[in-house]
Coordinates of C-alpha atoms in Angstrom, one line a residue:
Chain I
X1 CA 151.4 183.6 217.2
X2 CA 152.6 183.3 213.6
X3 CA 155.9 185.1 213.4
X4 CA 157.2 183.4 210.2
X5 CA 156.8 186.5 208.0
X6 CA 158.7 188.8 210.3
X7 CA 162.4 189.7 209.9
X8 CA 164.7 187.3 211.7
X9 CA 166.1 190.3 213.7
X10 CA 164.8 193.8 213.9
X11 CA 166.1 196.5 216.2
X12 CA 164.9 200.1 216.5
X13 CA 167.0 202.7 218.2
X14 CA 168.9 200.0 220.1
X15 CA 171.3 201.6 222.5
X16 CA 173.7 200.2 225.0
X17 CA 175.7 202.4 227.2
X18 CA 178.6 201.5 229.5
X19 CA 178.7 204.6 231.7
X20 CA 179.1 207.6 229.4
X21 CA 180.3 205.6 226.4
X22 CA 177.7 204.3 223.9
X23 CA 178.7 200.9 222.6
X24 CA 175.5 200.8 220.5
X25 CA 174.1 204.2 219.5
X26 CA 170.6 204.0 218.2
X27 CA 171.0 200.9 216.0
X28 CA 168.2 200.3 213.4
X29 CA 168.9 196.9 212.0
X30 CA 166.7 194.6 209.9
X31 CA 167.9 191.1 209.0
X32 CA 165.6 189.3 206.6
X33 CA 164.9 185.6 206.9
X34 CA 166.7 182.9 204.9
X35 CA 169.9 184.8 204.2
X36 CA 173.4 184.8 205.5
X37 CA 173.7 188.3 206.9
X38 CA 177.1 189.8 207.7
X39 CA 177.6 192.3 210.5
X40 CA 180.8 193.9 209.6
X41 CA 182.9 196.3 211.5
X42 CA 186.4 196.9 212.9
X43 CA 187.3 195.6 216.3
X44 CA 185.5 197.5 219.0
X45 CA 182.7 198.7 216.7
X46 CA 180.0 197.1 218.8
X47 CA 179.5 193.8 217.0
X48 CA 179.7 191.5 220.0
X49 CA 177.7 194.0 222.1
X50 CA 174.7 193.9 219.8
X51 CA 174.8 190.1 219.8
X52 CA 175.0 189.9 223.6
X53 CA 172.1 192.4 223.8
X54 CA 170.0 190.5 221.4
X55 CA 170.5 187.3 223.3
X56 CA 169.8 188.8 226.7
X57 CA 173.3 188.4 228.0
X58 CA 173.4 192.0 228.8
X59 CA 170.4 194.5 229.0
X60 CA 169.9 197.2 226.5
X61 CA 169.9 200.8 227.7
X62 CA 167.2 201.9 225.2
X63 CA 165.4 200.9 222.0
X64 CA 163.4 197.8 221.0
X65 CA 164.4 194.4 219.7
X66 CA 162.6 191.6 218.0
X67 CA 164.1 188.2 217.4
X68 CA 162.1 185.8 215.1
X69 CA 159.2 188.1 215.6
X70 CA 159.2 188.0 219.4
X71 CA 159.9 191.1 221.5
X72 CA 163.1 190.8 223.5
X73 CA 163.4 190.7 226.5
X74 CA 159.7 190.5 227.1
X75 CA 159.3 187.1 225.3
X76 CA 163.0 186.1 225.4
X77 CA 162.3 182.4 226.1
X78 CA 160.1 182.0 223.0
X79 CA 162.4 184.1 220.9
X80 CA 165.5 182.0 221.7
X81 CA 163.8 178.6 221.5
X82 CA 164.8 178.3 217.8
X83 CA 168.0 180.3 218.0
X84 CA 171.5 178.9 218.1
X85 CA 174.4 181.2 219.0
X86 CA 178.1 181.2 219.4
X87 CA 179.2 184.3 221.3
X88 CA 182.9 185.2 221.1
X89 CA 184.8 181.9 221.1
X90 CA 182.8 178.7 221.9
X91 CA 183.5 177.6 225.5
X92 CA 182.9 174.1 227.0
X93 CA 183.4 172.1 230.1
X94 CA 186.9 170.8 229.3
X95 CA 186.6 167.8 231.6
X96 CA 183.6 166.5 229.7
X97 CA 183.4 164.8 226.2
X98 CA 182.0 166.6 223.2
X99 CA 178.8 164.5 223.5
X100 CA 178.5 165.2 227.2
X101 CA 178.8 168.9 226.6
X102 CA 175.9 168.7 224.1
X103 CA 173.9 166.7 226.7
X104 CA 174.3 169.6 229.1
X105 CA 172.8 172.1 226.7
X106 CA 170.1 169.6 225.5
X107 CA 169.0 169.2 229.1
X108 CA 168.4 172.9 229.3
X109 CA 166.3 172.9 226.1
X110 CA 163.2 170.7 225.4
X111 CA 163.3 166.9 226.0
X112 CA 163.2 166.1 222.3
X113 CA 166.6 167.9 221.9
X114 CA 168.5 164.8 223.1
X115 CA 167.5 163.1 219.8
X116 CA 169.4 165.8 217.9
X117 CA 172.7 165.3 219.6
X118 CA 174.1 162.5 217.3
X119 CA 172.8 164.1 214.0
X120 CA 174.3 167.4 215.1
X121 CA 177.7 165.8 215.8
X122 CA 177.5 164.0 212.5
X123 CA 176.6 167.2 210.7
X124 CA 179.7 168.9 211.8
X125 CA 181.9 165.9 211.3
X126 CA 182.6 165.1 215.0
X127 CA 180.7 161.8 215.3
X128 CA 184.0 159.9 215.6
X129 CA 185.5 162.2 218.2
X130 CA 182.4 162.8 220.3
X131 CA 183.5 160.5 223.1
X132 CA 186.8 162.4 223.7
X133 CA 187.2 165.1 226.2
X134 CA 187.0 168.6 224.8
X135 CA 190.3 169.5 226.2
X136 CA 191.9 167.3 223.6
X137 CA 190.1 169.1 220.7
X138 CA 191.7 171.6 218.4
X139 CA 190.3 175.1 217.9
X140 CA 188.6 174.1 214.7
X141 CA 187.0 171.1 216.4
X142 CA 185.7 173.3 219.2
X143 CA 184.2 175.7 216.6
X144 CA 182.5 172.8 215.0
X145 CA 181.3 171.5 218.3
X146 CA 179.9 175.0 218.9
X147 CA 177.9 174.8 215.7
X148 CA 176.7 171.4 216.8
X149 CA 175.5 172.9 220.0
X150 CA 173.7 175.6 218.0
X151 CA 172.0 172.9 215.9
X152 CA 170.4 171.3 219.0
X153 CA 167.9 174.1 218.8
X154 CA 167.0 173.2 215.2
X155 CA 167.6 176.9 214.7
X156 CA 165.7 179.2 212.4
X157 CA 168.4 181.7 213.2
X158 CA 172.1 181.1 213.9
X159 CA 174.1 183.9 215.4
X160 CA 177.8 183.4 215.0
X161 CA 180.3 185.9 216.5
X162 CA 183.6 186.0 214.5
X163 CA 183.1 182.2 213.7
X164 CA 186.4 181.8 211.7
X165 CA 188.7 183.2 214.4
X166 CA 191.5 180.8 215.0
X167 CA 190.7 178.5 212.1
X168 CA 193.2 177.5 209.5
X169 CA 192.4 178.3 205.8
X170 CA 190.9 174.8 205.3
X171 CA 188.7 175.2 208.3
X172 CA 187.6 178.7 207.1
X173 CA 186.6 177.2 203.8
X174 CA 184.7 174.4 205.4
X175 CA 182.9 176.9 207.7
X176 CA 181.9 179.0 204.7
X177 CA 180.5 176.0 202.9
X178 CA 178.6 175.0 206.1
X179 CA 177.0 178.4 206.4
X180 CA 176.0 178.4 202.7
X181 CA 174.4 175.0 203.1
X182 CA 172.5 176.1 206.1
X183 CA 171.1 179.0 204.2
X184 CA 170.5 177.5 200.8
X185 CA 169.6 173.9 201.6
X186 CA 168.1 174.2 205.1
X187 CA 166.5 177.6 204.8
X188 CA 168.1 178.9 208.0
X189 CA 169.1 182.5 208.6
X190 CA 172.7 183.0 209.6
X191 CA 173.9 186.2 211.2
X192 CA 177.6 186.4 211.1
X193 CA 179.6 189.1 212.8
X194 CA 183.1 189.6 211.5
X195 CA 185.9 192.2 211.0
X196 CA 187.0 190.2 208.0
X197 CA 185.6 191.8 204.8
X198 CA 186.6 188.9 202.6
X199 CA 184.8 186.5 204.8
X200 CA 181.5 188.5 204.7
X201 CA 181.8 189.1 201.0
X202 CA 182.3 185.4 200.3
X203 CA 179.8 184.0 202.7
X204 CA 176.9 186.5 203.0
X205 CA 174.0 187.7 200.9
X206 CA 173.6 191.0 202.7
X207 CA 175.4 192.9 205.3
X208 CA 175.4 195.9 207.6
X209 CA 178.6 197.9 208.3
X210 CA 178.9 199.1 211.8
X211 CA 181.4 201.5 213.2
X212 CA 181.6 203.1 216.7
X213 CA 178.2 201.8 217.7
X214 CA 176.3 203.0 214.6
X215 CA 175.1 201.3 211.5
X216 CA 176.8 203.1 208.7
X217 CA 175.1 201.3 205.8
X218 CA 173.2 198.0 205.2
X219 CA 171.9 196.1 202.2
X220 CA 172.8 193.4 199.7
X221 CA 176.5 192.7 199.3
X222 CA 176.6 193.9 195.7
X223 CA 174.8 197.1 196.5
X224 CA 177.1 197.8 199.4
X225 CA 180.2 197.2 197.3
X226 CA 179.2 199.6 194.5
X227 CA 177.9 202.2 196.9
X228 CA 174.2 201.3 196.6
X229 CA 174.2 201.4 192.7
X230 CA 175.0 205.1 192.6
X231 CA 178.2 204.8 190.8
X232 CA 178.8 202.7 187.7
X233 CA 182.5 202.8 186.8
X234 CA 184.2 201.6 183.7
X235 CA 187.8 201.1 182.7
X236 CA 188.5 202.0 179.1
X237 CA 191.5 201.0 177.0
X238 CA 191.9 203.3 174.0
X239 CA 194.5 204.1 171.3
X240 CA 194.4 207.8 171.9
X241 CA 193.7 208.9 175.5
X242 CA 193.6 212.6 174.9
X243 CA 191.2 212.4 172.1
X244 CA 189.0 210.0 174.0
X245 CA 189.0 212.2 177.1
X246 CA 187.8 215.1 174.9
X247 CA 184.9 213.0 173.5
X248 CA 184.0 211.7 177.0
X249 CA 184.2 215.2 178.5
X250 CA 181.6 216.4 176.0
X251 CA 179.2 213.5 176.4
X252 CA 176.2 213.7 178.7
X253 CA 176.4 210.0 179.3
X254 CA 179.6 210.5 181.3
X255 CA 179.7 212.0 184.8
X256 CA 183.4 211.9 185.2
X257 CA 186.4 210.7 183.2
X258 CA 190.1 210.7 184.1
X259 CA 193.3 209.1 182.9
X260 CA 194.5 206.1 184.8
X261 CA 197.2 203.4 184.6
X262 CA 194.9 201.1 182.8
X263 CA 193.8 203.8 180.3
X264 CA 190.8 205.8 181.3
X265 CA 188.5 205.5 184.3
X266 CA 185.0 206.9 183.8
X267 CA 181.9 207.1 185.8
X268 CA 178.6 206.8 183.9
X269 CA 176.0 209.4 184.5
X270 CA 173.2 206.9 184.0
X271 CA 172.5 203.2 184.0
X272 CA 175.2 200.6 183.2
X273 CA 173.6 199.9 179.8
X274 CA 174.7 203.3 178.6
X275 CA 178.2 201.9 178.4
X276 CA 177.4 200.7 174.9
X277 CA 176.4 204.2 173.8
X278 CA 179.6 205.6 175.2
X279 CA 181.5 202.9 173.2
X280 CA 179.6 203.9 170.1
X281 CA 180.4 207.6 170.6
X282 CA 184.1 206.9 170.9
X283 CA 184.2 204.6 167.9
X284 CA 182.1 207.2 165.9
X285 CA 184.8 209.8 166.8
X286 CA 187.5 207.6 165.5
X287 CA 188.9 206.4 168.8
X288 CA 190.0 202.7 168.8
X289 CA 188.5 201.0 171.9
X290 CA 190.6 198.0 173.0
X291 CA 189.0 197.4 176.4
X292 CA 185.7 198.3 178.1
X293 CA 185.3 196.7 181.5
X294 CA 183.0 197.5 184.4
X295 CA 184.8 198.1 187.7
X296 CA 183.6 195.7 190.3
X297 CA 184.1 197.3 193.7
X298 CA 185.0 195.0 196.5
X299 CA 183.3 195.3 199.9
X300 CA 186.8 196.0 201.2
X301 CA 187.2 199.1 199.0
X302 CA 183.7 200.3 200.1
X303 CA 184.5 199.6 203.7
X304 CA 187.7 201.5 203.7
X305 CA 186.1 204.3 201.8
X306 CA 183.4 204.5 204.4
X307 CA 185.7 204.3 207.4
X308 CA 188.1 206.7 206.0
X309 CA 185.3 209.2 205.5
X310 CA 184.2 208.5 209.0
X311 CA 187.7 209.2 210.2
X312 CA 187.3 212.6 208.6
X313 CA 184.5 213.2 211.0
X314 CA 181.7 213.0 208.6
X315 CA 178.4 211.9 210.1
X316 CA 177.4 208.4 209.2
X317 CA 174.2 209.7 207.4
X318 CA 176.4 211.5 204.9
X319 CA 178.1 208.3 203.7
X320 CA 175.0 206.2 203.5
X321 CA 174.6 204.6 200.2
Chain Y
X1 CA 159.3 174.7 232.9
X2 CA 158.0 171.3 233.8
X3 CA 159.3 168.7 236.2
X4 CA 160.9 166.7 233.3
X5 CA 163.1 169.6 232.3
X6 CA 163.9 170.4 235.9
X7 CA 165.1 166.8 236.4
X8 CA 167.0 166.9 233.2
X9 CA 168.8 170.1 234.2
X10 CA 169.6 168.8 237.7
X11 CA 170.9 165.6 236.1
X12 CA 173.1 167.6 233.7
X13 CA 174.5 169.6 236.6
X14 CA 175.2 166.4 238.5
X15 CA 177.0 165.0 235.4
X16 CA 179.3 168.1 235.4
X17 CA 180.1 167.6 239.0
X18 CA 180.6 163.9 239.2
X19 CA 182.8 163.9 236.1
X20 CA 185.1 166.5 237.7
X21 CA 187.7 164.1 239.1
X22 CA 189.6 166.7 241.2
X23 CA 186.5 167.8 243.0
X24 CA 185.2 164.3 243.7
X25 CA 188.6 162.9 244.8
X26 CA 189.3 165.8 247.1
X27 CA 185.8 165.7 248.6
X28 CA 186.2 162.0 249.2
X29 CA 189.7 162.5 250.7
X30 CA 188.4 165.3 253.0
X31 CA 185.5 163.2 254.2
X32 CA 187.1 159.8 254.4
X33 CA 190.8 160.3 255.1
X34 CA 190.4 161.9 258.6
X35 CA 188.3 159.0 259.7
X36 CA 190.8 156.4 258.4
X37 CA 193.6 158.3 260.1
X38 CA 191.6 158.5 263.3
X39 CA 191.0 154.7 263.3
X40 CA 194.6 153.9 262.5
X41 CA 195.9 156.2 265.2
X42 CA 193.4 155.0 267.8
X43 CA 193.9 151.4 266.7
X44 CA 197.7 151.7 267.2
X45 CA 197.3 153.4 270.6
X46 CA 194.8 150.7 271.7
X47 CA 196.9 147.8 270.5
X48 CA 200.1 149.2 272.2
X49 CA 198.4 149.9 275.5
X50 CA 194.8 148.6 275.8
X51 CA 194.4 149.6 279.4
X52 CA 195.2 153.3 278.8
X53 CA 193.5 153.6 275.4
X54 CA 190.1 152.4 274.5
X55 CA 189.4 150.8 271.1
X56 CA 189.1 153.0 268.0
X57 CA 185.5 151.7 267.4
X58 CA 182.6 151.1 269.6
X59 CA 180.2 153.7 271.0
X60 CA 183.0 155.9 272.3
X61 CA 184.8 155.8 268.9
X62 CA 181.5 156.6 267.2
X63 CA 181.0 159.6 269.4
X64 CA 184.5 160.9 268.5
X65 CA 184.2 160.1 264.8
X66 CA 180.8 161.6 264.1
X67 CA 181.7 165.2 264.8
X68 CA 184.9 164.8 262.7
X69 CA 182.7 163.8 259.8
X70 CA 179.5 165.8 260.3
X71 CA 180.9 169.0 261.8
X72 CA 184.4 169.4 260.6
X73 CA 185.7 167.6 257.5
X74 CA 182.3 166.7 256.0
X75 CA 181.4 170.4 255.7
X76 CA 184.8 171.1 254.0
X77 CA 184.0 168.5 251.4
X78 CA 180.5 170.0 251.1
X79 CA 182.1 173.4 250.5
X80 CA 184.3 172.0 247.8
X81 CA 181.3 170.5 246.0
X82 CA 179.0 173.5 246.6
X83 CA 181.4 176.1 245.3
X84 CA 182.1 174.0 242.2
X85 CA 178.4 173.7 241.5
X86 CA 177.8 177.4 242.1
X87 CA 180.6 178.8 239.9
X88 CA 181.5 175.9 237.6
X89 CA 179.6 177.2 234.6
X90 CA 181.0 180.7 234.9
X91 CA 184.5 179.3 235.4
X92 CA 184.2 177.2 232.2
X93 CA 182.7 180.1 230.3
X94 CA 179.6 178.2 229.4
X95 CA 177.1 180.1 231.5
X96 CA 176.3 182.4 228.5
X97 CA 175.7 179.4 226.3
X98 CA 173.1 178.2 228.8
X99 CA 171.5 181.6 229.0
X100 CA 171.2 181.9 225.2
X101 CA 168.9 178.8 225.2
X102 CA 166.3 181.2 226.6
X103 CA 166.0 179.2 229.8
X104 CA 165.5 181.4 232.8
X105 CA 168.5 182.2 234.9
X106 CA 166.6 181.3 238.0
X107 CA 166.1 177.8 236.6
X108 CA 169.8 177.5 235.7
X109 CA 170.7 178.5 239.3
X110 CA 168.1 176.2 240.8
X111 CA 169.5 173.1 239.0
X112 CA 172.8 173.6 240.8
X113 CA 171.3 172.9 244.2
X114 CA 170.0 169.3 243.9
X115 CA 173.1 168.4 241.8
X116 CA 175.4 169.6 244.5
X117 CA 173.4 168.0 247.2
X118 CA 173.3 164.7 245.3
X119 CA 177.1 164.5 245.0
X120 CA 177.7 165.8 248.5
X121 CA 175.4 163.2 250.1
X122 CA 176.9 160.5 247.9
X123 CA 180.3 161.3 249.3
X124 CA 178.9 161.5 252.9
X125 CA 177.3 158.1 252.5
X126 CA 180.6 156.6 251.5
X127 CA 182.3 158.3 254.4
X128 CA 179.6 157.4 256.9
X129 CA 179.8 153.8 255.7
X130 CA 183.5 153.8 256.4
X131 CA 182.7 155.2 259.9
X132 CA 180.1 152.6 260.7
X133 CA 182.4 149.8 259.5
X134 CA 185.2 151.2 261.7
X135 CA 182.8 151.6 264.7
X136 CA 181.7 147.9 264.6
X137 CA 184.9 146.3 263.3
X138 CA 187.1 148.1 265.8
X139 CA 184.8 147.9 268.9
X140 CA 186.9 145.1 270.6
X141 CA 183.9 144.0 272.6
X142 CA 182.9 147.4 273.9
X143 CA 179.4 148.7 273.5
X144 CA 178.4 149.8 270.0
X145 CA 175.8 152.4 268.9
X146 CA 172.3 151.1 268.4
X147 CA 170.5 151.2 265.1
X148 CA 168.6 154.3 266.0
X149 CA 171.7 156.2 266.8
X150 CA 173.4 155.1 263.6
X151 CA 170.4 156.3 261.6
X152 CA 170.2 159.6 263.5
X153 CA 173.9 160.1 263.0
X154 CA 173.5 159.5 259.3
X155 CA 170.6 162.0 259.1
X156 CA 172.6 164.5 261.1
X157 CA 175.6 164.1 258.8
X158 CA 173.4 164.6 255.7
X159 CA 171.7 167.6 257.4
X160 CA 174.9 169.3 258.5
X161 CA 176.7 168.9 255.3
X162 CA 173.7 169.6 253.2
X163 CA 173.1 173.0 254.7
X164 CA 176.8 174.0 254.2
X165 CA 176.7 172.7 250.7
X166 CA 173.6 174.8 249.8
X167 CA 175.1 177.9 251.4
X168 CA 178.3 177.2 249.4
X169 CA 176.3 177.0 246.1
X170 CA 174.6 180.3 246.9
X171 CA 177.8 182.0 248.0
X172 CA 179.9 181.0 245.1
X173 CA 177.1 182.0 242.7
X174 CA 177.1 185.4 244.4
X175 CA 180.9 185.8 244.2
X176 CA 181.2 184.3 240.8
X177 CA 184.6 182.9 241.5
X178 CA 185.2 179.5 242.9
X179 CA 188.7 180.1 244.3
X180 CA 187.4 183.2 246.1
X181 CA 184.3 181.5 247.4
X182 CA 186.3 178.4 248.5
X183 CA 188.8 180.5 250.4
X184 CA 186.2 182.6 252.1
X185 CA 184.0 179.7 253.1
X186 CA 186.9 177.5 254.4
X187 CA 188.2 180.5 256.3
X188 CA 184.8 181.0 257.8
X189 CA 184.2 177.4 258.6
X190 CA 187.7 176.6 260.0
X191 CA 188.7 179.9 261.6
X192 CA 186.2 182.7 261.9
X193 CA 183.2 180.8 263.2
X194 CA 185.3 178.8 265.7
X195 CA 186.7 182.1 267.1
X196 CA 183.4 183.8 267.2
X197 CA 181.6 181.0 268.9
X198 CA 184.1 181.1 271.7
X199 CA 183.9 184.8 272.3
X200 CA 181.6 184.8 275.3
X201 CA 181.0 188.6 275.2
X202 CA 179.1 188.0 272.0
X203 CA 176.5 186.3 274.2
X204 CA 173.3 185.0 272.5
X205 CA 174.2 186.7 269.2
X206 CA 176.4 183.6 268.7
X207 CA 173.1 181.8 267.9
X208 CA 173.4 183.3 264.5
X209 CA 176.5 181.3 263.7
X210 CA 175.5 178.4 261.4
X211 CA 177.7 175.8 263.0
X212 CA 176.1 176.5 266.4
X213 CA 172.6 176.0 265.0
X214 CA 173.7 172.8 263.3
X215 CA 175.4 171.4 266.3
X216 CA 172.2 171.8 268.2
X217 CA 170.8 168.8 266.2
X218 CA 173.7 166.5 266.9
X219 CA 172.4 163.1 268.3
X220 CA 175.5 162.9 270.5
X221 CA 177.2 165.5 272.7
X222 CA 180.0 167.3 271.0
X223 CA 182.9 168.6 273.1
X224 CA 183.1 168.4 276.8
X225 CA 179.6 166.9 277.5
X226 CA 178.8 169.8 279.8
X227 CA 177.5 172.3 277.4
X228 CA 174.0 172.9 275.9
X229 CA 172.3 170.3 273.8
X230 CA 174.4 168.8 271.1
X231 CA 177.5 170.5 272.5
X232 CA 177.1 174.0 270.9
X233 CA 178.7 176.7 273.0
X234 CA 175.5 178.8 273.2
X235 CA 172.0 177.6 274.4
X236 CA 169.2 177.9 271.9
X237 CA 165.8 176.3 271.4
X238 CA 165.2 173.9 268.6
X239 CA 162.9 176.4 267.0
X240 CA 165.8 179.0 267.0
X241 CA 168.2 176.4 265.6
X242 CA 165.7 175.7 262.8
X243 CA 165.1 179.3 262.0
X244 CA 168.8 180.2 262.0
X245 CA 169.5 177.3 259.7
X246 CA 166.7 178.3 257.3
X247 CA 167.8 181.9 257.3
X248 CA 171.3 180.9 256.2
X249 CA 169.9 178.8 253.4
X250 CA 167.3 181.3 252.3
X251 CA 169.7 184.3 252.4
X252 CA 172.5 182.7 250.5
X253 CA 170.1 181.1 247.9
X254 CA 168.5 184.5 247.4
X255 CA 171.8 186.2 247.0
X256 CA 172.9 183.5 244.5
X257 CA 169.7 183.9 242.5
X258 CA 170.0 187.7 242.6
X259 CA 173.5 187.7 241.2
X260 CA 172.8 185.0 238.6
X261 CA 169.8 187.0 237.3
X262 CA 171.6 190.3 237.3
X263 CA 175.1 189.5 236.0
X264 CA 176.3 190.1 232.5
X265 CA 176.7 186.6 231.1

């Protein structure tokens, strides 16, 4: 069965209940192939639960899942053949060496997997320390050994649960670079769950924001950050704020304008290109324009905006981009 | 899953076990040390008063030492190894990493059994070798066991410890905690089953006790030489002993598989 054109991960109505509590509440998720996809949410939002459910570590209560085109759990073995995953922190047999730990997992996979052990160790920079017992490894080395263990599958899809937890800044940077290389140079799909907005923004091409077991929004990082392209905001520096506000208030090109510390903040009514017309209108009215800068929203702002609105008991649909 | 992968997986589980020094050392200590202590103690007794105390080795010494290994300390060593094999992946937190390979949980469980048996029998071979050396080296001219008895004794030792080891794998997989499984099984082996097999009012239901069924196959009489075959405290046919042994194995393997399949990894 050719499944190469299907999304890397696809869930429809995925639900996982623990008693009365829904840890996942009708999740519809689609992760395209060949991207780094962030699964972003606060602690307890359901990030690890969805990973555990996708990997068959815990059964779903309702809904359907496809991993690399295969239905899970019906064809779980085929689905996971080319999947590498780190769930929560990577764990190992501490009394064994790094290489022996990889041999344990290689033995469970296909026979040809043994040939991937040394390249995988070299890929994560552990070739020199592979003969040492894992109990002597630092947290960063264990994370890297976890990635090496994933690489044994020659994965089309890597699922990494909070991969930078416990890493120092240098280790985090290394990890980000590794993920980008896997996506850009090796064509793999990387699914990263994280509660760190900065990490997702710097590492991923697309993301889904999850809160209280529901997907709040999903899409490309830039789209998510600016609210799905609905709002184009500008900062204006002018020599006469009152006069400028008067001009902007009368313009059909402007949806909203208000004074701010930097000068004026305005929201365009149309496409970003209309900023030039706004500038021309101001200049035409004799207002000196010293600054015209598009506001780049960070994912963090967007995330806080969404979660604050959720805290005000708005339904997730109402804040969808 | 083909035979190559099954062998690979059993080999990997064997690697985990044999590299765990504490388990290997304690299993060896449990299996070998009592024999060494027995030979030293009997040797000292014999050398201090040869007329009152026979030699440590010889046929008589062999008949004393075999139950020590096969029915008492050997099974304790088997429990140590079996519980480690059954719950080792869970204890280390790597069970989920094996599950996410897509390999079936039944296969993951099944690999534990030959690995545990392999290490258990290796330890028993070492201990049995010590026993045979002691039997012949310390015979002091008294009759020694023949080759057939030595081989039967070895097979009995491997059989007795093997069954206990497999039960331990299943039980610790069921419980999911090695300390809990170890405590329960040692308690059963050392205390509960000894008490139960000596409660005569339980009558023939004592046939269900595993150690009774195992003792039935002993090539020498265990205990006071006046009891049923092998020295068990309750009479049973060989067929019954086989069935009871098989039931223990099948039930605990089934429970282990059931739990391994059902648990959240």
